[in-house]
C-alpha cells in the first residue's frame, strides 16, 4: 500500500479500498502531500478529494456524513475532520439495550484512546450527527418532536443533540399519552371522591395499586400520571417537549445560540443583527455576543470595534 508515483517527487493517492483507520490515515497523509506539491487552490480541493478517494469515500459521505451545506461547498479541513471521526469509531453504533448516556461514555473512551483529548466534545457531536443521518433521526425530530425550525444541527450544543435523541427514543405510545396528560386534571376530577388519590381506584388501606410505580408525568414514585398533582406543560416554551412543570430538560443548560441559560436554541427568540456596526458579522443583539466587544481598534485606539469598522476608516475610504 502506498502512493502511486506519477512524476518525480509527486505521488498520486490510491483509491481507498477498506474501512480500516490505518489505511485512512495513510491515504490522508499521501493526499495532503500530493495537494501540497500540486498547489491545488482551495476552491478545487474538495472536488479533488472525491476524485481520488473513490467509490468508498463517496458512499461514506452520502450515507453517514452530515453537511450543513452541500458537500461540494464544504472546505477541505472540515471534510477531513468528518472522515477522521468516521474512521476513528470504525462502525461503532449504539445497541438498543444501551442508554444514550452509556453510549456517550463509550464514545468518549474511544476518542481518548485515539489521542483526541482536546476536542472530545466536538468529536462526539460529529459522531452523533453521523448516527442521526445513518438512522434517519433528522426526519424523526421533525415529525415526532415538531421542531422544523432547526436548520443547522452543527450549531447545536452536545447537550441539545442528546436531548433531541432522548426525545426520539421515547416510545410513540408514551409520547401520545403524555400529550394528553394536560387533560388529566379533568379525568382526576371525574373520579369518585371515595377513590384513592394516588391510583384512582378503590382498594383497602395500604394496598394501593400505584405503590412503587413511577409517574410518567413528574418522574416520582407511588402514584399514577392521571392522579399526579403537579402541573403538566405541553410544548414547553423553553425546550419544546411535554413534561411536568418542574422537570424541564433545558433547566440549567446553556443555549448554543445566545449563550443564555435555561432554554434550548430552537426556543431562543433573541433578535439577530445581520451586519453589526462594530464587528461586521451577524450575531445576537447583545454587545456581549459581539466578537469586537473587548477588542482595541488600531485606528482610533478605542475598545469595542474592529479597525475595518472604525468610523475613521470609513471616512478615509469615502475621501472625507
mmCIF file of C-alpha atoms in Angstrom:
data_model
loop_
_atom_site.group_PDB
_atom_site.id
_atom_site.type_symbol
_atom_site.label_atom_id
_atom_site.label_comp_id
_atom_site.label_asym_id
_atom_site.label_seq_id
_atom_site.Cartn_x
_atom_site.Cartn_y
_atom_site.Cartn_z
ATOM 1 C CA UNK A 1 0.000 0.000 0.000
ATOM 2 C CA UNK A 2 1.326 3.399 -0.866
ATOM 3 C CA UNK A 3 1.157 6.329 -3.219
ATOM 4 C CA UNK A 4 1.326 5.749 -6.958
ATOM 5 C CA UNK A 5 4.190 7.720 -8.490
ATOM 6 C CA UNK A 6 3.120 9.998 -11.378
ATOM 7 C CA UNK A 7 6.264 12.089 -11.800
ATOM 8 C CA UNK A 8 9.451 12.690 -9.794
ATOM 9 C CA UNK A 9 8.672 13.822 -6.229
ATOM 10 C CA UNK A 10 4.906 13.915 -6.908
ATOM 11 C CA UNK A 11 2.808 10.930 -5.824
ATOM 12 C CA UNK A 12 -0.865 10.304 -6.524
ATOM 13 C CA UNK A 13 -3.129 8.857 -3.779
ATOM 14 C CA UNK A 14 -4.579 5.427 -4.469
ATOM 15 C CA UNK A 15 -8.327 4.716 -4.371
ATOM 16 C CA UNK A 16 -9.444 3.919 -0.828
ATOM 17 C CA UNK A 17 -10.213 0.196 -0.618
ATOM 18 C CA UNK A 18 -11.083 -0.593 3.026
ATOM 19 C CA UNK A 19 -12.747 0.851 6.133
ATOM 20 C CA UNK A 20 -9.687 0.492 8.352
ATOM 21 C CA UNK A 21 -8.446 3.553 10.204
ATOM 22 C CA UNK A 22 -4.858 2.632 9.323
ATOM 23 C CA UNK A 23 -5.482 2.851 5.569
ATOM 24 C CA UNK A 24 -7.416 6.106 6.011
ATOM 25 C CA UNK A 25 -4.537 7.743 7.894
ATOM 26 C CA UNK A 26 -2.046 6.596 5.238
ATOM 27 C CA UNK A 27 -4.300 7.797 2.417
ATOM 28 C CA UNK A 28 -4.896 11.127 4.193
ATOM 29 C CA UNK A 29 -1.154 11.716 4.554
ATOM 30 C CA UNK A 30 -0.499 10.851 0.920
ATOM 31 C CA UNK A 31 -3.353 13.053 -0.306
ATOM 32 C CA UNK A 32 -2.199 16.119 1.660
ATOM 33 C CA UNK A 33 1.363 15.649 0.394
ATOM 34 C CA UNK A 34 0.052 15.437 -3.163
ATOM 35 C CA UNK A 35 -2.053 18.595 -2.711
ATOM 36 C CA UNK A 36 0.930 20.487 -1.338
ATOM 37 C CA UNK A 37 3.160 19.521 -4.274
ATOM 38 C CA UNK A 38 0.490 20.262 -6.878
ATOM 39 C CA UNK A 39 -0.553 23.606 -5.337
ATOM 40 C CA UNK A 40 -4.271 22.920 -5.750
ATOM 41 C CA UNK A 41 -6.294 26.105 -4.983
ATOM 42 C CA UNK A 42 -8.794 25.870 -2.081
ATOM 43 C CA UNK A 43 -11.904 26.023 -4.288
ATOM 44 C CA UNK A 44 -10.778 22.854 -6.125
ATOM 45 C CA UNK A 45 -9.582 20.845 -3.125
ATOM 46 C CA UNK A 46 -12.923 19.258 -2.184
ATOM 47 C CA UNK A 47 -13.558 18.113 -5.756
ATOM 48 C CA UNK A 48 -10.041 16.645 -5.952
ATOM 49 C CA UNK A 49 -10.632 14.866 -2.645
ATOM 50 C CA UNK A 50 -13.609 12.934 -4.010
ATOM 51 C CA UNK A 51 -11.867 12.307 -7.332
ATOM 52 C CA UNK A 52 -9.055 10.420 -5.623
ATOM 53 C CA UNK A 53 -10.797 8.770 -2.675
ATOM 54 C CA UNK A 54 -13.077 6.774 -4.965
ATOM 55 C CA UNK A 55 -16.416 4.987 -4.570
ATOM 56 C CA UNK A 56 -15.927 4.024 -0.908
ATOM 57 C CA UNK A 57 -15.398 7.636 0.125
ATOM 58 C CA UNK A 58 -18.439 8.725 -1.895
ATOM 59 C CA UNK A 59 -20.540 6.098 -0.136
ATOM 60 C CA UNK A 60 -19.383 7.223 3.319
ATOM 61 C CA UNK A 61 -20.153 10.870 2.514
ATOM 62 C CA UNK A 62 -23.614 10.069 1.138
ATOM 63 C CA UNK A 63 -24.739 7.629 3.836
ATOM 64 C CA UNK A 64 -23.064 8.827 7.035
ATOM 65 C CA UNK A 65 -21.694 12.374 6.929
ATOM 66 C CA UNK A 66 -23.856 15.377 7.811
ATOM 67 C CA UNK A 67 -23.209 18.552 5.809
ATOM 68 C CA UNK A 68 -24.621 21.953 6.709
ATOM 69 C CA UNK A 69 -24.315 22.933 3.050
ATOM 70 C CA UNK A 70 -23.776 20.706 0.046
ATOM 71 C CA UNK A 71 -20.633 18.640 0.383
ATOM 72 C CA UNK A 72 -19.102 20.379 -2.647
ATOM 73 C CA UNK A 73 -19.183 23.661 -0.679
ATOM 74 C CA UNK A 74 -17.506 22.141 2.388
ATOM 75 C CA UNK A 75 -13.878 23.173 2.858
ATOM 76 C CA UNK A 76 -11.166 20.524 2.958
ATOM 77 C CA UNK A 77 -10.340 20.934 6.678
ATOM 78 C CA UNK A 78 -13.970 20.271 7.666
ATOM 79 C CA UNK A 79 -14.204 17.370 5.243
ATOM 80 C CA UNK A 80 -11.068 15.700 6.614
ATOM 81 C CA UNK A 81 -12.370 16.123 10.178
ATOM 82 C CA UNK A 82 -15.638 14.384 9.299
ATOM 83 C CA UNK A 83 -13.793 11.451 7.737
ATOM 84 C CA UNK A 84 -11.391 11.361 10.716
ATOM 85 C CA UNK A 85 -14.354 10.929 13.070
ATOM 86 C CA UNK A 86 -15.941 8.271 10.876
ATOM 87 C CA UNK A 87 -12.800 6.126 10.788
ATOM 88 C CA UNK A 88 -11.999 6.837 14.448
ATOM 89 C CA UNK A 89 -15.071 4.906 15.592
ATOM 90 C CA UNK A 90 -14.854 2.288 12.817
ATOM 91 C CA UNK A 91 -18.554 1.400 12.684
ATOM 92 C CA UNK A 92 -19.327 1.752 16.417
ATOM 93 C CA UNK A 93 -23.106 2.094 16.883
ATOM 94 C CA UNK A 94 -25.443 2.221 19.873
ATOM 95 C CA UNK A 95 -27.132 -1.112 20.688
ATOM 96 C CA UNK A 96 -30.846 -0.972 21.546
ATOM 97 C CA UNK A 97 -30.202 -2.137 25.104
ATOM 98 C CA UNK A 98 -27.684 0.649 25.787
ATOM 99 C CA UNK A 99 -28.749 4.063 27.083
ATOM 100 C CA UNK A 100 -27.653 7.204 25.283
ATOM 101 C CA UNK A 101 -25.642 8.299 28.324
ATOM 102 C CA UNK A 102 -23.734 4.979 28.350
ATOM 103 C CA UNK A 103 -23.109 5.292 24.615
ATOM 104 C CA UNK A 104 -21.689 8.809 25.051
ATOM 105 C CA UNK A 105 -19.276 7.493 27.696
ATOM 106 C CA UNK A 106 -18.162 4.763 25.275
ATOM 107 C CA UNK A 107 -17.518 7.333 22.538
ATOM 108 C CA UNK A 108 -15.546 9.438 24.998
ATOM 109 C CA UNK A 109 -13.329 6.472 25.900
ATOM 110 C CA UNK A 110 -12.682 5.650 22.230
ATOM 111 C CA UNK A 111 -11.825 9.292 21.464
ATOM 112 C CA UNK A 112 -9.395 9.429 24.378
ATOM 113 C CA UNK A 113 -7.706 6.200 23.295
ATOM 114 C CA UNK A 114 -7.087 7.632 19.818
ATOM 115 C CA UNK A 115 -5.402 10.710 21.269
ATOM 116 C CA UNK A 116 -8.217 13.250 20.795
ATOM 117 C CA UNK A 117 -8.230 14.650 24.321
ATOM 118 C CA UNK A 118 -8.644 18.323 23.372
ATOM 119 C CA UNK A 119 -11.654 18.154 21.033
ATOM 120 C CA UNK A 120 -13.641 15.319 22.592
ATOM 121 C CA UNK A 121 -16.960 17.207 22.675
ATOM 122 C CA UNK A 122 -16.586 18.279 19.036
ATOM 123 C CA UNK A 123 -15.711 14.708 18.027
ATOM 124 C CA UNK A 124 -18.703 13.240 19.899
ATOM 125 C CA UNK A 125 -21.033 15.835 18.355
ATOM 126 C CA UNK A 126 -19.855 14.862 14.876
ATOM 127 C CA UNK A 127 -20.289 11.156 15.651
ATOM 128 C CA UNK A 128 -23.852 11.756 16.895
ATOM 129 C CA UNK A 129 -24.679 13.701 13.722
ATOM 130 C CA UNK A 130 -23.353 10.794 11.657
ATOM 131 C CA UNK A 131 -25.540 8.393 13.678
ATOM 132 C CA UNK A 132 -28.523 10.704 13.146
ATOM 133 C CA UNK A 133 -28.039 10.642 9.377
ATOM 134 C CA UNK A 134 -27.495 6.887 9.224
ATOM 135 C CA UNK A 135 -30.598 6.138 11.349
ATOM 136 C CA UNK A 136 -32.819 8.787 9.703
ATOM 137 C CA UNK A 137 -33.161 10.558 13.058
ATOM 138 C CA UNK A 138 -33.429 14.006 11.451
ATOM 139 C CA UNK A 139 -36.836 13.118 9.980
ATOM 140 C CA UNK A 140 -37.954 11.747 13.352
ATOM 141 C CA UNK A 141 -37.020 15.039 15.007
ATOM 142 C CA UNK A 142 -39.146 16.967 12.505
ATOM 143 C CA UNK A 143 -42.142 14.622 12.573
ATOM 144 C CA UNK A 144 -42.266 13.438 16.188
ATOM 145 C CA UNK A 145 -40.803 16.370 18.101
ATOM 146 C CA UNK A 146 -42.176 19.011 15.708
ATOM 147 C CA UNK A 147 -39.044 21.157 15.555
ATOM 148 C CA UNK A 148 -38.733 22.093 11.852
ATOM 149 C CA UNK A 149 -37.099 25.418 12.782
ATOM 150 C CA UNK A 150 -33.693 23.740 13.269
ATOM 151 C CA UNK A 151 -31.825 24.388 10.033
ATOM 152 C CA UNK A 152 -28.241 23.597 11.047
ATOM 153 C CA UNK A 153 -27.641 20.857 13.609
ATOM 154 C CA UNK A 154 -23.899 21.549 13.702
ATOM 155 C CA UNK A 155 -24.553 24.769 15.624
ATOM 156 C CA UNK A 156 -26.302 22.901 18.456
ATOM 157 C CA UNK A 157 -24.504 22.099 21.690
ATOM 158 C CA UNK A 158 -23.845 18.487 22.655
ATOM 159 C CA UNK A 159 -26.494 18.543 25.405
ATOM 160 C CA UNK A 160 -29.065 19.810 22.872
ATOM 161 C CA UNK A 161 -28.322 16.924 20.498
ATOM 162 C CA UNK A 162 -28.586 14.441 23.378
ATOM 163 C CA UNK A 163 -31.967 15.901 24.362
ATOM 164 C CA UNK A 164 -33.293 15.504 20.798
ATOM 165 C CA UNK A 165 -32.045 11.923 20.687
ATOM 166 C CA UNK A 166 -33.687 11.080 24.016
ATOM 167 C CA UNK A 167 -36.965 12.541 22.761
ATOM 168 C CA UNK A 168 -36.812 10.367 19.631
ATOM 169 C CA UNK A 169 -36.184 7.233 21.679
ATOM 170 C CA UNK A 170 -39.245 7.728 23.850
ATOM 171 C CA UNK A 171 -41.942 5.237 22.755
ATOM 172 C CA UNK A 172 -44.556 6.761 20.448
ATOM 173 C CA UNK A 173 -47.330 5.497 22.708
ATOM 174 C CA UNK A 174 -45.774 7.238 25.707
ATOM 175 C CA UNK A 175 -45.384 10.482 23.769
ATOM 176 C CA UNK A 176 -49.038 10.395 22.724
ATOM 177 C CA UNK A 177 -50.087 9.565 26.260
ATOM 178 C CA UNK A 178 -48.094 12.435 27.723
ATOM 179 C CA UNK A 179 -49.509 14.875 25.178
ATOM 180 C CA UNK A 180 -52.931 14.172 26.655
ATOM 181 C CA UNK A 181 -51.847 14.488 30.262
ATOM 182 C CA UNK A 182 -52.713 18.171 30.289
ATOM 183 C CA UNK A 183 -56.318 16.942 30.286
ATOM 184 C CA UNK A 184 -55.539 14.649 33.210
ATOM 185 C CA UNK A 185 -56.933 17.172 35.638
ATOM 186 C CA UNK A 186 -60.384 16.689 34.130
ATOM 187 C CA UNK A 187 -60.011 12.920 34.412
ATOM 188 C CA UNK A 188 -58.936 13.060 38.034
ATOM 189 C CA UNK A 189 -61.778 15.427 38.869
ATOM 190 C CA UNK A 190 -64.283 12.939 37.481
ATOM 191 C CA UNK A 191 -63.065 10.167 39.799
ATOM 192 C CA UNK A 192 -65.372 9.296 42.710
ATOM 193 C CA UNK A 193 -64.428 11.119 45.854
ATOM 194 C CA UNK A 194 -64.039 7.827 47.662
ATOM 195 C CA UNK A 195 -61.384 6.591 45.221
ATOM 196 C CA UNK A 196 -57.669 6.615 46.075
ATOM 197 C CA UNK A 197 -55.932 9.894 45.290
ATOM 198 C CA UNK A 198 -52.773 8.036 44.215
ATOM 199 C CA UNK A 199 -54.124 5.373 41.839
ATOM 200 C CA UNK A 200 -57.735 6.474 41.240
ATOM 201 C CA UNK A 201 -59.178 3.081 42.178
ATOM 202 C CA UNK A 202 -60.944 1.582 45.161
ATOM 203 C CA UNK A 203 -58.915 -0.656 47.452
ATOM 204 C CA UNK A 204 -58.379 -1.496 51.076
ATOM 205 C CA UNK A 205 -55.989 0.608 53.119
ATOM 206 C CA UNK A 206 -52.246 0.133 52.431
ATOM 207 C CA UNK A 207 -52.989 -1.829 49.210
ATOM 208 C CA UNK A 208 -52.584 0.972 46.668
ATOM 209 C CA UNK A 209 -52.151 -0.187 43.074
ATOM 210 C CA UNK A 210 -49.690 2.654 42.449
ATOM 211 C CA UNK A 211 -47.304 1.657 45.251
ATOM 212 C CA UNK A 212 -43.790 1.537 43.809
ATOM 213 C CA UNK A 213 -44.981 2.705 40.382
ATOM 214 C CA UNK A 214 -43.306 5.612 38.599
ATOM 215 C CA UNK A 215 -45.368 8.547 37.358
ATOM 216 C CA UNK A 216 -44.690 9.394 33.699
ATOM 217 C CA UNK A 217 -45.635 12.998 34.397
ATOM 218 C CA UNK A 218 -43.290 14.046 37.195
ATOM 219 C CA UNK A 219 -40.989 11.015 37.416
ATOM 220 C CA UNK A 220 -41.713 10.397 41.101
ATOM 221 C CA UNK A 221 -42.961 7.168 42.684
ATOM 222 C CA UNK A 222 -46.174 5.865 44.259
ATOM 223 C CA UNK A 223 -48.821 7.467 42.058
ATOM 224 C CA UNK A 224 -50.138 7.223 38.511
ATOM 225 C CA UNK A 225 -49.832 10.053 35.993
ATOM 226 C CA UNK A 226 -53.617 10.527 35.843
ATOM 227 C CA UNK A 227 -53.560 11.297 39.569
ATOM 228 C CA UNK A 228 -50.463 13.482 39.508
ATOM 229 C CA UNK A 229 -50.983 16.755 41.340
ATOM 230 C CA UNK A 230 -48.140 18.537 39.554
ATOM 231 C CA UNK A 231 -48.763 20.938 36.693
ATOM 232 C CA UNK A 232 -48.132 19.450 33.244
ATOM 233 C CA UNK A 233 -46.573 21.539 30.466
ATOM 234 C CA UNK A 234 -47.323 20.717 26.826
ATOM 235 C CA UNK A 235 -44.990 22.173 24.165
ATOM 236 C CA UNK A 236 -42.729 23.790 26.741
ATOM 237 C CA UNK A 237 -41.563 27.289 25.668
ATOM 238 C CA UNK A 238 -38.035 26.504 26.905
ATOM 239 C CA UNK A 239 -37.348 23.020 25.477
ATOM 240 C CA UNK A 240 -40.219 22.213 23.100
ATOM 241 C CA UNK A 241 -41.194 18.902 24.705
ATOM 242 C CA UNK A 242 -44.003 17.952 27.109
ATOM 243 C CA UNK A 243 -43.174 17.354 30.768
ATOM 244 C CA UNK A 244 -44.007 18.143 34.374
ATOM 245 C CA UNK A 245 -43.513 21.808 35.160
ATOM 246 C CA UNK A 246 -40.561 21.206 37.453
ATOM 247 C CA UNK A 247 -38.822 18.720 35.110
ATOM 248 C CA UNK A 248 -37.756 20.865 32.142
ATOM 249 C CA UNK A 249 -34.713 19.291 30.395
ATOM 250 C CA UNK A 250 -33.455 22.778 29.492
ATOM 251 C CA UNK A 251 -33.153 23.910 33.112
ATOM 252 C CA UNK A 252 -29.522 24.713 33.902
ATOM 253 C CA UNK A 253 -28.495 24.264 30.241
ATOM 254 C CA UNK A 254 -26.899 26.946 28.049
ATOM 255 C CA UNK A 255 -28.446 27.945 24.733
ATOM 256 C CA UNK A 256 -25.965 27.452 21.869
ATOM 257 C CA UNK A 257 -27.453 30.471 20.074
ATOM 258 C CA UNK A 258 -27.452 33.290 22.654
ATOM 259 C CA UNK A 259 -25.328 31.612 25.394
ATOM 260 C CA UNK A 260 -28.018 32.353 27.999
ATOM 261 C CA UNK A 261 -29.323 29.732 30.431
ATOM 262 C CA UNK A 262 -32.486 27.613 30.798
ATOM 263 C CA UNK A 263 -33.609 27.194 27.183
ATOM 264 C CA UNK A 264 -32.531 25.395 24.005
ATOM 265 C CA UNK A 265 -31.521 27.178 20.806
ATOM 266 C CA UNK A 266 -34.681 26.248 18.852
ATOM 267 C CA UNK A 267 -36.693 28.050 21.545
ATOM 268 C CA UNK A 268 -34.472 31.134 21.533
ATOM 269 C CA UNK A 269 -36.175 34.308 20.343
ATOM 270 C CA UNK A 270 -33.363 36.810 20.782
ATOM 271 C CA UNK A 271 -33.080 39.328 17.933
ATOM 272 C CA UNK A 272 -30.343 38.755 15.342
ATOM 273 C CA UNK A 273 -28.264 41.641 13.939
ATOM 274 C CA UNK A 274 -27.487 40.913 10.290
ATOM 275 C CA UNK A 275 -24.480 43.247 9.969
ATOM 276 C CA UNK A 276 -23.118 44.582 13.242
ATOM 277 C CA UNK A 277 -21.647 48.111 13.036
ATOM 278 C CA UNK A 278 -18.863 47.092 15.428
ATOM 279 C CA UNK A 279 -17.681 43.725 14.017
ATOM 280 C CA UNK A 280 -19.453 43.464 10.658
ATOM 281 C CA UNK A 281 -20.839 39.983 11.407
ATOM 282 C CA UNK A 282 -24.266 38.566 12.255
ATOM 283 C CA UNK A 283 -24.975 37.727 15.903
ATOM 284 C CA UNK A 284 -27.465 38.053 18.769
ATOM 285 C CA UNK A 285 -28.410 41.657 19.527
ATOM 286 C CA UNK A 286 -26.144 41.928 22.548
ATOM 287 C CA UNK A 287 -22.799 43.652 22.982
ATOM 288 C CA UNK A 288 -21.570 40.630 24.939
ATOM 289 C CA UNK A 289 -22.107 38.470 21.841
ATOM 290 C CA UNK A 290 -20.129 40.834 19.585
ATOM 291 C CA UNK A 291 -16.645 39.498 18.797
ATOM 292 C CA UNK A 292 -15.303 43.065 18.824
ATOM 293 C CA UNK A 293 -16.671 43.879 22.272
ATOM 294 C CA UNK A 294 -13.295 43.790 24.050
ATOM 295 C CA UNK A 295 -11.032 44.383 21.045
ATOM 296 C CA UNK A 296 -8.991 47.563 20.624
ATOM 297 C CA UNK A 297 -9.155 49.363 17.289
ATOM 298 C CA UNK A 298 -5.767 50.021 15.656
ATOM 299 C CA UNK A 299 -7.076 53.205 14.007
ATOM 300 C CA UNK A 300 -8.551 55.179 16.909
ATOM 301 C CA UNK A 301 -7.199 53.102 19.836
ATOM 302 C CA UNK A 302 -10.696 52.724 21.282
ATOM 303 C CA UNK A 303 -12.160 49.464 22.587
ATOM 304 C CA UNK A 304 -15.323 47.928 21.149
ATOM 305 C CA UNK A 305 -14.911 47.659 17.372
ATOM 306 C CA UNK A 306 -12.598 46.279 14.693
ATOM 307 C CA UNK A 307 -10.343 48.545 12.628
ATOM 308 C CA UNK A 308 -12.233 47.832 9.385
ATOM 309 C CA UNK A 309 -15.465 49.040 11.066
ATOM 310 C CA UNK A 310 -13.893 52.190 12.543
ATOM 311 C CA UNK A 311 -15.586 55.463 11.598
ATOM 312 C CA UNK A 312 -12.150 56.911 10.798
ATOM 313 C CA UNK A 313 -11.513 54.042 8.414
ATOM 314 C CA UNK A 314 -14.868 54.680 6.715
ATOM 315 C CA UNK A 315 -14.123 58.398 6.420
ATOM 316 C CA UNK A 316 -10.762 57.690 4.759
ATOM 317 C CA UNK A 317 -12.384 55.360 2.223
ATOM 318 C CA UNK A 318 -15.084 57.919 1.395
ATOM 319 C CA UNK A 319 -12.441 60.649 0.914
ATOM 320 C CA UNK A 320 -13.580 62.886 3.754
#
